[in-house]
Amino acid sequence: MATGRTHRPATRSRGIPEATVARLPLYLRALTALSERSVPTVSSEELAAAAGVNSAKLRKDFSYLGSYGTRGVGYDVEYLVYQISRELGLTQDWPVVIVGIGNLGAALANYGGFASRGFRVAALIDADPAMAGRPVAGIPVQHTDELEAIIRDNGVSIGVIATPAGAAQQVCDRLVAAGVTSILNFAPTVLSVPDGVDVRKVDLSIELQILAFHEQRKAGEEAAAGTAAVPAATREQSATDQGPDGDVPAVMPA
Amino acid sequence: MATGRTHRPATRSRGIPEATVARLPLYLRALTALSERSVPTVSSEELAAAAGVNSAKLRKDFSYLGSYGTRGVGYDVEYLVYQISRELGLTQDWPVVIVGIGNLGAALANYGGFASRGFRVAALIDADPAMAGRPVAGIPVQHTDELEAIIRDNGVSIGVIATPAGAAQQVCDRLVAAGVTSILNFAPTVLSVPDGVDVRKVDLSIELQILAFHEQRKAGEEAAAGTAAVPAATREQSATDQGPDGDVPAVMPA
DNA sequence: CAATCTTTGTGCACGCGTTCACAAAGACAT
DNA sequence: ATGTCTTTGTGAACGCGTGCACAAAGATTG
């Protein structure tokens, strides 16, 4: 039936706004790059430019974490890296299982971004018996039958679903029943989960459709405005972000 | 929010809210499933449940497209599929190029969701000469040198970047210079583009970090509340958006 | 120590998006 | 026709997120 979810403030006293949480990884990435270049401090203006956001927004975001900056100077890079990492929970180990080792699952398993930040691929799981034992990204694929045992034995709380749409809900149910409370879903399906379980979805098809919409709109405008349209070529750091509203997710290569 | 485009209301006269546009593909998917089951009509309540959203929100979303429903009955499935497809620009052909044919690029090339909705993989491009000519998903990979010619000859306006982070901006620049105006970026980098070019990003690392944040928060709550926590188990359609309950702080002091 | 300069932290206003709640519209039965 | 019942379409209120603009804080210089 309806979403019986008890409506709650969502932004609690000590709670950090969801929009801010979604940007923290972005800041962390920029800060890590600065750290590797041994840059000691950075101003909100500089960091904001690197992350592709407004500096005022960045300062407000950081203000939710506490006052870690020094007026007249900026933020200490190393300290900020630590604070954000801690806030995001990246200072601890997060074993992750990937279910569905097809093209996408294999790509995810090979993704270097996993180990880099506390995430560890604890196991690769596939329903195809023929896959069992075959190593992917150096990790032997295990059969779905082992799912519950794997989750339990490794204390896995985060699961990645990369199966066909038809199998996603079933896999999801088993993951949740086994103790997983956070799911990253790559299957083009709406997953139904109990309260307390977080689901984020990454859907290539949806992304493309959104782009097509804007593309069509641009074409229409251009036609309507005659030839005198779209001249703009001023290279800018406008980084047309459309990710802020906690919208879409992603994937990515090393 | 959408394109960081300064001029232009963003919500034009005929403009559909960005949040609504992002949900249209979701509705379309649910409607397509109903269509395949030959369901003639559907109520906002039913469709909303299938798409995992609030029914009032769905009705408001549709109201931006026009009045396609019949009070007392619901919406005509076939008609709605057509209207949404048209609105999203899926009734026309969208040639797409994928740049960077590594694990992820290959997975994307093999992804069936492409052809299904007007998207057609026009070409696969990689910088590695060794890849040139090798077929992936039945399409021979072409070298980066051909990029401009491919874009021009095929009238490509949508590009997918699946290269390593270091090459992304350069590839992006070439795509834009060649005429691409919509980019789906899988590389973990902030892309800088001129006005008029839309960029959407998909970042696995960010998604996992957001999940880790909530996971950590949940663990903290559980610990703080002792054993009397997280009892809820009512199976519900509370899908996607994470940000549900946000109880106890769970944030340690600095 | 005082003056000046830089940059943070935030109060405030604005706009988008969500949700409720209900009147209007149409189907359907009598 | 008239009445009842179902479901849409939307007015209005509310909350979140964004960005401006500025006072406060601290560094730096003389």
CSV table of N, CA and C in Angstrom, one decimal, chain A residues 3-5 8 12 14 18 21 25-26 29 51 68 86-90 92 94 103-104 107-108 110-111 114 117 119 157 169 173 181-182 184 188 190-193 196 198-210 212-218 221 235-242 245 247-253, chain B residues 1-2 4 8 12 18 21-22 25-26 28-29 50-51 86-90 92 94 103-104 107-108 110-111 114 117 119 157 163-164 169 173 181-182 184 186 188 190-193 196-210 212-216 218 235-240 242 244 246-247 249 251 254:
chain,number,residue,atom,x,y,z
A,3,THR,N,3.1,4.4,1.2
A,3,THR,CA,4.4,4.5,1.9
A,3,THR,C,4.0,4.9,3.3
A,4,GLY,N,4.0,3.9,4.1
A,4,GLY,CA,3.6,4.2,5.5
A,4,GLY,C,4.7,4.8,6.3
A,5,ARG,N,5.7,5.2,5.7
A,5,ARG,CA,6.8,5.8,6.4
A,5,ARG,C,6.5,6.9,7.3
A,8,ARG,N,9.3,12.1,9.0
A,8,ARG,CA,10.2,12.6,10.0
A,8,ARG,C,11.0,13.8,9.4
A,12,ARG,N,17.9,16.2,11.1
A,12,ARG,CA,17.8,16.3,12.5
A,12,ARG,C,18.7,17.3,13.1
A,14,ARG,N,21.6,17.1,14.7
A,14,ARG,CA,22.9,16.9,14.3
A,14,ARG,C,23.0,16.4,12.9
A,18,GLU,N,20.9,16.1,3.3
A,18,GLU,CA,21.2,15.1,2.3
A,18,GLU,C,22.0,15.7,1.1
A,21,VAL,N,25.5,15.9,2.1
A,21,VAL,CA,26.2,14.6,2.1
A,21,VAL,C,26.6,14.1,0.7
A,25,PRO,N,31.6,13.7,-1.0
A,25,PRO,CA,32.6,12.9,-1.8
A,25,PRO,C,33.3,13.7,-2.9
A,26,LEU,N,32.6,14.7,-3.4
A,26,LEU,CA,33.1,15.6,-4.4
A,26,LEU,C,34.2,16.4,-3.8
A,29,ARG,N,37.3,14.3,-3.0
A,29,ARG,CA,38.1,13.9,-4.2
A,29,ARG,C,39.0,15.1,-4.6
A,51,ALA,N,35.7,21.7,-7.3
A,51,ALA,CA,34.6,20.7,-7.1
A,51,ALA,C,33.5,21.1,-8.0
A,68,TYR,N,36.0,24.2,10.7
A,68,TYR,CA,37.3,23.7,10.5
A,68,TYR,C,38.2,24.7,9.7
A,86,ARG,N,36.0,10.8,7.9
A,86,ARG,CA,35.4,10.3,9.1
A,86,ARG,C,33.9,10.4,9.1
A,87,GLU,N,33.5,11.6,8.6
A,87,GLU,CA,32.1,11.9,8.6
A,87,GLU,C,31.3,10.9,7.6
A,88,LEU,N,32.0,10.6,6.5
A,88,LEU,CA,31.4,9.7,5.5
A,88,LEU,C,31.6,8.2,5.9
A,89,GLY,N,32.3,8.0,7.0
A,89,GLY,CA,32.5,6.6,7.4
A,89,GLY,C,33.6,5.9,6.6
A,90,LEU,N,34.5,6.6,6.0
A,90,LEU,CA,35.5,6.0,5.2
A,90,LEU,C,36.7,5.5,6.0
A,92,GLN,N,36.6,3.4,8.2
A,92,GLN,CA,36.4,2.0,8.5
A,92,GLN,C,36.3,1.1,7.3
A,94,TRP,N,34.6,-1.4,4.7
A,94,TRP,CA,33.3,-1.7,4.3
A,94,TRP,C,33.3,-2.9,3.3
A,103,ASN,N,28.7,-8.3,-17.8
A,103,ASN,CA,29.6,-7.3,-18.3
A,103,ASN,C,29.7,-6.2,-17.3
A,104,LEU,N,28.6,-5.7,-16.8
A,104,LEU,CA,28.6,-4.6,-15.8
A,104,LEU,C,29.3,-5.1,-14.5
A,107,ALA,N,32.9,-5.2,-14.8
A,107,ALA,CA,33.4,-3.9,-14.8
A,107,ALA,C,33.5,-3.3,-13.4
A,108,LEU,N,32.5,-3.5,-12.6
A,108,LEU,CA,32.5,-3.0,-11.3
A,108,LEU,C,33.5,-3.6,-10.4
A,110,ASN,N,36.3,-4.8,-11.4
A,110,ASN,CA,37.6,-4.3,-11.8
A,110,ASN,C,37.8,-2.8,-11.5
A,111,TYR,N,36.8,-2.2,-11.1
A,111,TYR,CA,36.9,-0.7,-10.7
A,111,TYR,C,37.8,-0.5,-9.6
A,114,PHE,N,37.1,1.2,-5.7
A,114,PHE,CA,36.6,0.4,-4.6
A,114,PHE,C,37.6,0.5,-3.4
A,117,ARG,N,38.9,3.7,-1.1
A,117,ARG,CA,38.3,4.4,0.0
A,117,ARG,C,37.6,3.6,1.0
A,119,PHE,N,36.4,0.7,0.8
A,119,PHE,CA,35.5,-0.3,0.2
A,119,PHE,C,36.3,-1.5,-0.2
A,157,SER,N,27.4,-5.3,4.8
A,157,SER,CA,26.2,-4.5,5.0
A,157,SER,C,25.8,-3.7,3.8
A,169,GLN,N,14.8,-8.0,-7.7
A,169,GLN,CA,14.0,-7.9,-6.5
A,169,GLN,C,14.2,-9.2,-5.6
A,173,ASP,N,15.8,-9.1,-1.9
A,173,ASP,CA,15.1,-9.7,-0.8
A,173,ASP,C,16.1,-10.6,0.0
A,181,THR,N,21.9,-3.8,4.6
A,181,THR,CA,21.0,-2.7,4.9
A,181,THR,C,21.3,-1.5,3.9
A,182,SER,N,22.2,-1.6,3.0
A,182,SER,CA,22.4,-0.6,2.0
A,182,SER,C,22.6,-1.3,0.6
A,184,LEU,N,23.1,-0.8,-3.6
A,184,LEU,CA,23.3,0.1,-4.8
A,184,LEU,C,22.8,-0.8,-6.0
A,188,PRO,N,17.5,-2.0,-13.9
A,188,PRO,CA,16.4,-1.1,-14.2
A,188,PRO,C,15.1,-1.5,-13.6
A,190,VAL,N,12.4,-0.9,-9.9
A,190,VAL,CA,12.1,-0.2,-8.6
A,190,VAL,C,12.2,-1.3,-7.6
A,191,LEU,N,13.1,-1.2,-6.6
A,191,LEU,CA,13.2,-2.2,-5.6
A,191,LEU,C,12.3,-1.8,-4.4
A,192,SER,N,11.7,-2.9,-3.8
A,192,SER,CA,10.9,-2.7,-2.7
A,192,SER,C,11.7,-3.2,-1.5
A,193,VAL,N,11.9,-2.4,-0.5
A,193,VAL,CA,12.6,-2.8,0.7
A,193,VAL,C,12.0,-2.4,2.0
A,196,GLY,N,14.4,1.2,6.9
A,196,GLY,CA,15.7,1.0,7.5
A,196,GLY,C,16.8,0.6,6.5
A,198,ASP,N,18.5,1.3,2.9
A,198,ASP,CA,18.7,2.4,1.9
A,198,ASP,C,19.0,1.8,0.6
A,199,VAL,N,18.4,2.4,-0.4
A,199,VAL,CA,18.6,2.0,-1.8
A,199,VAL,C,19.0,3.2,-2.7
A,200,ARG,N,20.0,3.0,-3.4
A,200,ARG,CA,20.4,4.1,-4.4
A,200,ARG,C,20.4,3.4,-5.7
A,201,LYS,N,20.0,4.1,-6.7
A,201,LYS,CA,19.9,3.4,-8.0
A,201,LYS,C,20.8,4.1,-9.1
A,202,VAL,N,21.3,3.4,-10.0
A,202,VAL,CA,22.1,3.9,-11.0
A,202,VAL,C,21.5,3.4,-12.3
A,203,ASP,N,21.0,4.3,-13.1
A,203,ASP,CA,20.2,3.8,-14.3
A,203,ASP,C,20.7,4.5,-15.6
A,204,LEU,N,21.5,3.9,-16.3
A,204,LEU,CA,22.0,4.4,-17.6
A,204,LEU,C,20.9,4.9,-18.5
A,205,SER,N,19.9,4.1,-18.6
A,205,SER,CA,18.8,4.3,-19.5
A,205,SER,C,18.1,5.7,-19.2
A,206,ILE,N,17.9,5.8,-17.9
A,206,ILE,CA,17.2,7.1,-17.4
A,206,ILE,C,18.0,8.3,-17.7
A,207,GLU,N,19.3,8.2,-17.5
A,207,GLU,CA,20.2,9.3,-17.7
A,207,GLU,C,20.2,9.7,-19.2
A,208,LEU,N,20.2,8.7,-20.1
A,208,LEU,CA,20.2,9.0,-21.5
A,208,LEU,C,18.9,9.7,-21.9
A,209,GLN,N,17.8,9.2,-21.3
A,209,GLN,CA,16.5,9.8,-21.6
A,209,GLN,C,16.4,11.2,-21.2
A,210,ILE,N,17.0,11.5,-20.1
A,210,ILE,CA,17.0,12.9,-19.6
A,210,ILE,C,17.8,13.8,-20.5
A,212,ALA,N,18.3,13.2,-23.7
A,212,ALA,CA,17.5,13.3,-24.9
A,212,ALA,C,16.5,14.4,-24.8
A,213,PHE,N,15.9,14.5,-23.7
A,213,PHE,CA,14.8,15.5,-23.4
A,213,PHE,C,15.4,16.9,-23.7
A,214,HIS,N,16.6,17.1,-23.0
A,214,HIS,CA,17.2,18.4,-23.1
A,214,HIS,C,17.7,18.7,-24.5
A,215,GLU,N,18.2,17.6,-25.1
A,215,GLU,CA,18.7,17.7,-26.5
A,215,GLU,C,17.6,18.1,-27.4
A,216,GLN,N,16.5,17.5,-27.3
A,216,GLN,CA,15.3,17.8,-28.1
A,216,GLN,C,14.9,19.3,-27.9
A,217,ARG,N,14.9,19.7,-26.7
A,217,ARG,CA,14.5,21.0,-26.3
A,217,ARG,C,15.5,22.0,-27.0
A,218,LYS,N,16.7,21.7,-26.9
A,218,LYS,CA,17.7,22.6,-27.5
A,218,LYS,C,17.5,22.7,-29.0
A,221,GLU,N,14.5,24.9,-29.7
A,221,GLU,CA,14.8,26.3,-29.5
A,221,GLU,C,15.5,26.9,-30.7
A,235,ARG,N,34.1,29.5,-22.8
A,235,ARG,CA,34.4,28.3,-22.0
A,235,ARG,C,34.3,28.7,-20.6
A,236,GLU,N,33.4,28.0,-19.9
A,236,GLU,CA,33.3,28.3,-18.5
A,236,GLU,C,33.2,27.2,-17.5
A,237,GLN,N,33.4,27.5,-16.3
A,237,GLN,CA,33.4,26.5,-15.3
A,237,GLN,C,32.0,26.3,-14.8
A,238,SER,N,31.1,26.3,-15.8
A,238,SER,CA,29.7,26.2,-15.4
A,238,SER,C,29.3,24.8,-15.1
A,239,ALA,N,30.2,23.9,-15.4
A,239,ALA,CA,30.0,22.5,-15.1
A,239,ALA,C,28.6,22.1,-14.9
A,240,THR,N,27.7,22.5,-15.8
A,240,THR,CA,26.4,22.1,-15.7
A,240,THR,C,26.0,21.0,-14.8
A,241,ASP,N,26.1,21.3,-13.6
A,241,ASP,CA,25.8,20.2,-12.6
A,241,ASP,C,24.3,19.9,-12.6
A,242,GLN,N,24.0,18.7,-12.6
A,242,GLN,CA,22.6,18.4,-12.4
A,242,GLN,C,22.6,17.2,-11.4
A,245,ASP,N,20.8,17.8,-6.7
A,245,ASP,CA,19.6,17.4,-6.1
A,245,ASP,C,19.6,15.9,-5.8
A,247,ASP,N,20.4,13.5,-7.3
A,247,ASP,CA,19.8,12.7,-8.3
A,247,ASP,C,20.7,11.5,-8.7
A,248,VAL,N,21.3,11.6,-9.7
A,248,VAL,CA,21.8,10.4,-10.1
A,248,VAL,C,23.2,10.0,-9.8
A,249,PRO,N,23.4,8.8,-9.9
A,249,PRO,CA,24.5,8.1,-9.4
A,249,PRO,C,25.4,7.6,-10.4
A,250,ALA,N,26.1,6.7,-10.1
A,250,ALA,CA,27.1,6.4,-11.0
A,250,ALA,C,28.0,5.3,-10.9
A,251,VAL,N,28.9,5.3,-11.8
A,251,VAL,CA,29.8,4.2,-11.9
A,251,VAL,C,31.1,4.7,-12.4
A,252,MET,N,32.1,4.0,-12.5
A,252,MET,CA,33.2,4.6,-13.1
A,252,MET,C,34.5,3.8,-13.1
A,253,PRO,N,35.3,4.1,-14.0
A,253,PRO,CA,36.5,3.4,-14.3
A,253,PRO,C,37.7,3.9,-13.6
B,1,MET,N,18.0,20.7,-9.6
B,1,MET,CA,18.2,21.8,-10.5
B,1,MET,C,18.9,21.3,-11.7
B,2,ALA,N,19.0,22.1,-12.6
B,2,ALA,CA,19.4,21.6,-13.9
B,2,ALA,C,20.6,22.3,-14.4
B,4,GLY,N,23.2,24.6,-15.4
B,4,GLY,CA,23.6,25.8,-14.7
B,4,GLY,C,23.6,27.0,-15.6
B,8,ARG,N,17.8,32.5,-19.4
B,8,ARG,CA,16.7,31.6,-19.6
B,8,ARG,C,16.2,31.1,-18.3
B,12,ARG,N,10.7,27.3,-18.5
B,12,ARG,CA,10.1,28.1,-19.5
B,12,ARG,C,8.6,27.9,-19.5
B,18,GLU,N,12.5,20.2,-13.8
B,18,GLU,CA,13.6,19.2,-14.0
B,18,GLU,C,13.3,17.9,-13.2
B,21,VAL,N,11.0,15.8,-15.2
B,21,VAL,CA,11.7,15.2,-16.3
B,21,VAL,C,12.4,13.9,-15.9
B,22,ALA,N,13.0,14.0,-14.7
B,22,ALA,CA,13.8,12.9,-14.2
B,22,ALA,C,12.9,11.7,-13.9
B,25,PRO,N,11.1,9.0,-17.3
B,25,PRO,CA,11.6,7.7,-17.7
B,25,PRO,C,11.1,6.5,-16.8
B,26,LEU,N,10.9,6.9,-15.5
B,26,LEU,CA,10.4,5.9,-14.5
B,26,LEU,C,9.0,5.5,-14.9
B,28,LEU,N,7.5,5.9,-17.7
B,28,LEU,CA,7.5,5.2,-19.0
B,28,LEU,C,7.8,3.7,-18.9
B,29,ARG,N,8.8,3.4,-18.0
B,29,ARG,CA,9.2,2.0,-17.8
B,29,ARG,C,8.0,1.2,-17.3
B,50,ALA,N,3.7,1.4,-8.8
B,50,ALA,CA,4.6,0.7,-9.7
B,50,ALA,C,5.9,1.5,-9.9
B,51,ALA,N,5.8,2.8,-9.9
B,51,ALA,CA,7.0,3.6,-10.2
B,51,ALA,C,7.7,4.0,-8.9
B,86,ARG,N,7.2,10.9,-26.7
B,86,ARG,CA,7.4,12.1,-27.5
B,86,ARG,C,8.0,13.2,-26.7
B,87,GLU,N,7.5,13.4,-25.5
B,87,GLU,CA,8.0,14.5,-24.7
B,87,GLU,C,9.5,14.3,-24.4
B,88,LEU,N,9.9,13.1,-24.2
B,88,LEU,CA,11.3,12.8,-23.9
B,88,LEU,C,12.2,12.8,-25.2
B,89,GLY,N,11.5,12.8,-26.3
B,89,GLY,CA,12.3,12.8,-27.5
B,89,GLY,C,12.7,11.5,-28.0
B,90,LEU,N,12.0,10.5,-27.5
B,90,LEU,CA,12.4,9.1,-27.8
B,90,LEU,C,11.8,8.6,-29.1
B,92,GLN,N,12.5,9.8,-31.8
B,92,GLN,CA,13.5,10.0,-32.9
B,92,GLN,C,14.7,9.2,-32.6
B,94,TRP,N,18.6,8.6,-31.8
B,94,TRP,CA,19.7,9.3,-31.2
B,94,TRP,C,21.0,8.5,-31.3
B,103,ASN,N,36.6,-2.0,-19.4
B,103,ASN,CA,35.6,-2.9,-18.9
B,103,ASN,C,34.2,-2.2,-18.9
B,104,LEU,N,34.2,-1.0,-18.4
B,104,LEU,CA,32.9,-0.3,-18.3
B,104,LEU,C,32.4,0.1,-19.7
B,107,ALA,N,30.9,-2.9,-21.2
B,107,ALA,CA,29.6,-3.2,-20.5
B,107,ALA,C,28.5,-2.3,-21.1
B,108,LEU,N,28.8,-1.0,-21.3
B,108,LEU,CA,27.8,-0.1,-21.8
B,108,LEU,C,27.4,-0.5,-23.2
B,110,ASN,N,27.4,-3.3,-24.5
B,110,ASN,CA,26.6,-4.5,-24.5
B,110,ASN,C,25.2,-4.3,-23.9
B,111,TYR,N,25.1,-3.2,-23.2
B,111,TYR,CA,23.8,-2.9,-22.5
B,111,TYR,C,22.7,-2.8,-23.5
B,114,PHE,N,20.1,0.4,-24.6
B,114,PHE,CA,20.3,1.4,-25.6
B,114,PHE,C,19.3,1.4,-26.7
B,117,ARG,N,15.2,2.2,-26.7
B,117,ARG,CA,14.5,3.4,-26.7
B,117,ARG,C,15.0,4.5,-27.6
B,119,PHE,N,17.9,5.0,-28.8
B,119,PHE,CA,19.3,5.2,-28.7
B,119,PHE,C,20.1,4.2,-29.5
B,157,SER,N,25.0,13.8,-31.3
B,157,SER,CA,24.9,14.9,-30.4
B,157,SER,C,25.0,14.5,-28.9
B,163,THR,N,36.2,6.9,-20.1
B,163,THR,CA,37.7,6.8,-20.1
B,163,THR,C,38.2,7.0,-18.6
B,164,PRO,N,39.5,6.8,-18.5
B,164,PRO,CA,40.1,7.1,-17.1
B,164,PRO,C,39.9,8.6,-16.9
B,169,GLN,N,38.5,15.1,-19.5
B,169,GLN,CA,38.4,16.5,-20.0
B,169,GLN,C,38.8,16.7,-21.4
B,173,ASP,N,36.4,17.9,-24.4
B,173,ASP,CA,36.7,19.1,-25.2
B,173,ASP,C,36.6,18.7,-26.7
B,181,THR,N,26.5,18.0,-27.8
B,181,THR,CA,26.0,18.9,-26.9
B,181,THR,C,25.4,18.3,-25.6
B,182,SER,N,25.5,17.0,-25.5
B,182,SER,CA,25.0,16.3,-24.3
B,182,SER,C,26.0,15.2,-24.0
B,184,LEU,N,27.3,12.2,-21.1
B,184,LEU,CA,27.1,11.3,-20.0
B,184,LEU,C,28.5,10.9,-19.5
B,186,PHE,N,31.1,9.1,-17.1
B,186,PHE,CA,31.3,8.0,-16.1
B,186,PHE,C,32.7,8.2,-15.4
B,188,PRO,N,35.4,9.8,-13.0
B,188,PRO,CA,35.3,10.6,-11.7
B,188,PRO,C,36.0,11.9,-11.8
B,190,VAL,N,35.3,16.4,-12.6
B,190,VAL,CA,34.3,17.5,-12.9
B,190,VAL,C,34.7,18.0,-14.2
B,191,LEU,N,33.7,17.9,-15.1
B,191,LEU,CA,34.0,18.4,-16.5
B,191,LEU,C,33.6,19.8,-16.7
B,192,SER,N,34.4,20.5,-17.4
B,192,SER,CA,34.2,21.9,-17.7
B,192,SER,C,33.7,22.0,-19.1
B,193,VAL,N,32.5,22.6,-19.3
B,193,VAL,CA,32.0,22.7,-20.7
B,193,VAL,C,31.4,24.1,-20.9
B,196,GLY,N,25.3,25.8,-22.8
B,196,GLY,CA,24.6,25.1,-23.9
B,196,GLY,C,24.9,23.6,-24.0
B,197,VAL,N,25.9,23.2,-23.2
B,197,VAL,CA,26.2,21.7,-23.3
B,197,VAL,C,25.7,21.1,-21.9
B,198,ASP,N,25.0,20.1,-22.0
B,198,ASP,CA,24.5,19.4,-20.8
B,198,ASP,C,25.4,18.3,-20.4
B,199,VAL,N,25.7,18.2,-19.1
B,199,VAL,CA,26.6,17.1,-18.6
B,199,VAL,C,25.8,16.4,-17.5
B,200,ARG,N,25.8,15.1,-17.5
B,200,ARG,CA,25.2,14.3,-16.4
B,200,ARG,C,26.3,13.4,-16.0
B,201,LYS,N,26.5,13.2,-14.7
B,201,LYS,CA,27.6,12.3,-14.3
B,201,LYS,C,27.1,11.1,-13.5
B,202,VAL,N,27.8,10.0,-13.7
B,202,VAL,CA,27.5,8.8,-13.0
B,202,VAL,C,28.7,8.4,-12.3
B,203,ASP,N,28.7,8.3,-11.0
B,203,ASP,CA,29.9,8.1,-10.2
B,203,ASP,C,29.7,7.0,-9.1
B,204,LEU,N,30.1,5.8,-9.4
B,204,LEU,CA,30.0,4.7,-8.5
B,204,LEU,C,30.6,5.0,-7.1
B,205,SER,N,31.7,5.6,-7.1
B,205,SER,CA,32.4,5.9,-5.9
B,205,SER,C,31.6,6.8,-5.0
B,206,ILE,N,31.0,7.8,-5.6
B,206,ILE,CA,30.2,8.8,-4.8
B,206,ILE,C,29.0,8.1,-4.2
B,207,GLU,N,28.4,7.2,-5.0
B,207,GLU,CA,27.2,6.5,-4.5
B,207,GLU,C,27.5,5.6,-3.3
B,208,LEU,N,28.6,4.9,-3.4
B,208,LEU,CA,29.0,4.1,-2.3
B,208,LEU,C,29.3,4.9,-1.1
B,209,GLN,N,30.0,6.0,-1.2
B,209,GLN,CA,30.3,6.9,-0.1
B,209,GLN,C,29.0,7.4,0.6
B,210,ILE,N,28.0,7.7,-0.2
B,210,ILE,CA,26.8,8.2,0.4
B,210,ILE,C,26.1,7.0,1.2
B,212,ALA,N,27.7,4.6,2.6
B,212,ALA,CA,28.5,4.4,3.7
B,212,ALA,C,28.2,5.4,4.8
B,213,PHE,N,27.9,6.6,4.4
B,213,PHE,CA,27.5,7.6,5.4
B,213,PHE,C,26.3,7.2,6.2
B,214,HIS,N,25.2,6.8,5.4
B,214,HIS,CA,24.0,6.4,6.1
B,214,HIS,C,24.2,5.1,6.9
B,215,GLU,N,25.0,4.2,6.3
B,215,GLU,CA,25.3,3.0,7.0
B,215,GLU,C,25.9,3.2,8.4
B,216,GLN,N,26.8,4.1,8.4
B,216,GLN,CA,27.5,4.5,9.6
B,216,GLN,C,26.6,5.1,10.6
B,218,LYS,N,23.4,4.6,10.7
B,218,LYS,CA,22.5,3.6,11.2
B,218,LYS,C,23.2,2.8,12.3
B,235,ARG,N,7.3,-4.6,5.4
B,235,ARG,CA,7.7,-4.6,4.1
B,235,ARG,C,6.9,-3.5,3.3
B,236,GLU,N,7.6,-2.5,2.8
B,236,GLU,CA,6.9,-1.5,2.1
B,236,GLU,C,7.6,-1.0,0.9
B,237,GLN,N,6.8,-0.3,0.1
B,237,GLN,CA,7.2,0.3,-1.1
B,237,GLN,C,7.9,1.6,-0.8
B,238,SER,N,9.0,1.5,-0.1
B,238,SER,CA,9.6,2.8,0.2
B,238,SER,C,10.8,3.1,-0.6
B,239,ALA,N,10.9,2.5,-1.7
B,239,ALA,CA,12.0,2.6,-2.6
B,239,ALA,C,13.0,3.7,-2.6
B,240,THR,N,13.6,3.8,-3.7
B,240,THR,CA,14.7,4.8,-4.0
B,240,THR,C,15.1,5.8,-3.0
B,242,GLN,N,16.8,7.8,-0.6
B,242,GLN,CA,17.3,7.5,0.7
B,242,GLN,C,17.3,8.7,1.4
B,244,PRO,N,15.2,8.6,4.4
B,244,PRO,CA,14.1,8.3,5.2
B,244,PRO,C,14.2,8.7,6.6
B,246,GLY,N,15.8,9.7,9.9
B,246,GLY,CA,17.1,10.3,10.2
B,246,GLY,C,17.0,10.6,11.7
B,247,ASP,N,17.1,9.6,12.5
B,247,ASP,CA,17.0,9.8,13.9
B,247,ASP,C,18.2,10.3,14.6
B,249,PRO,N,21.5,11.5,16.2
B,249,PRO,CA,22.7,12.2,15.7
B,249,PRO,C,23.7,11.2,15.2
B,251,VAL,N,26.7,11.3,15.4
B,251,VAL,CA,27.9,12.0,14.9
B,251,VAL,C,28.8,12.3,16.1
B,254,ALA,N,33.9,16.5,17.5
B,254,ALA,CA,35.2,16.7,16.8
B,254,ALA,C,36.3,16.4,17.8
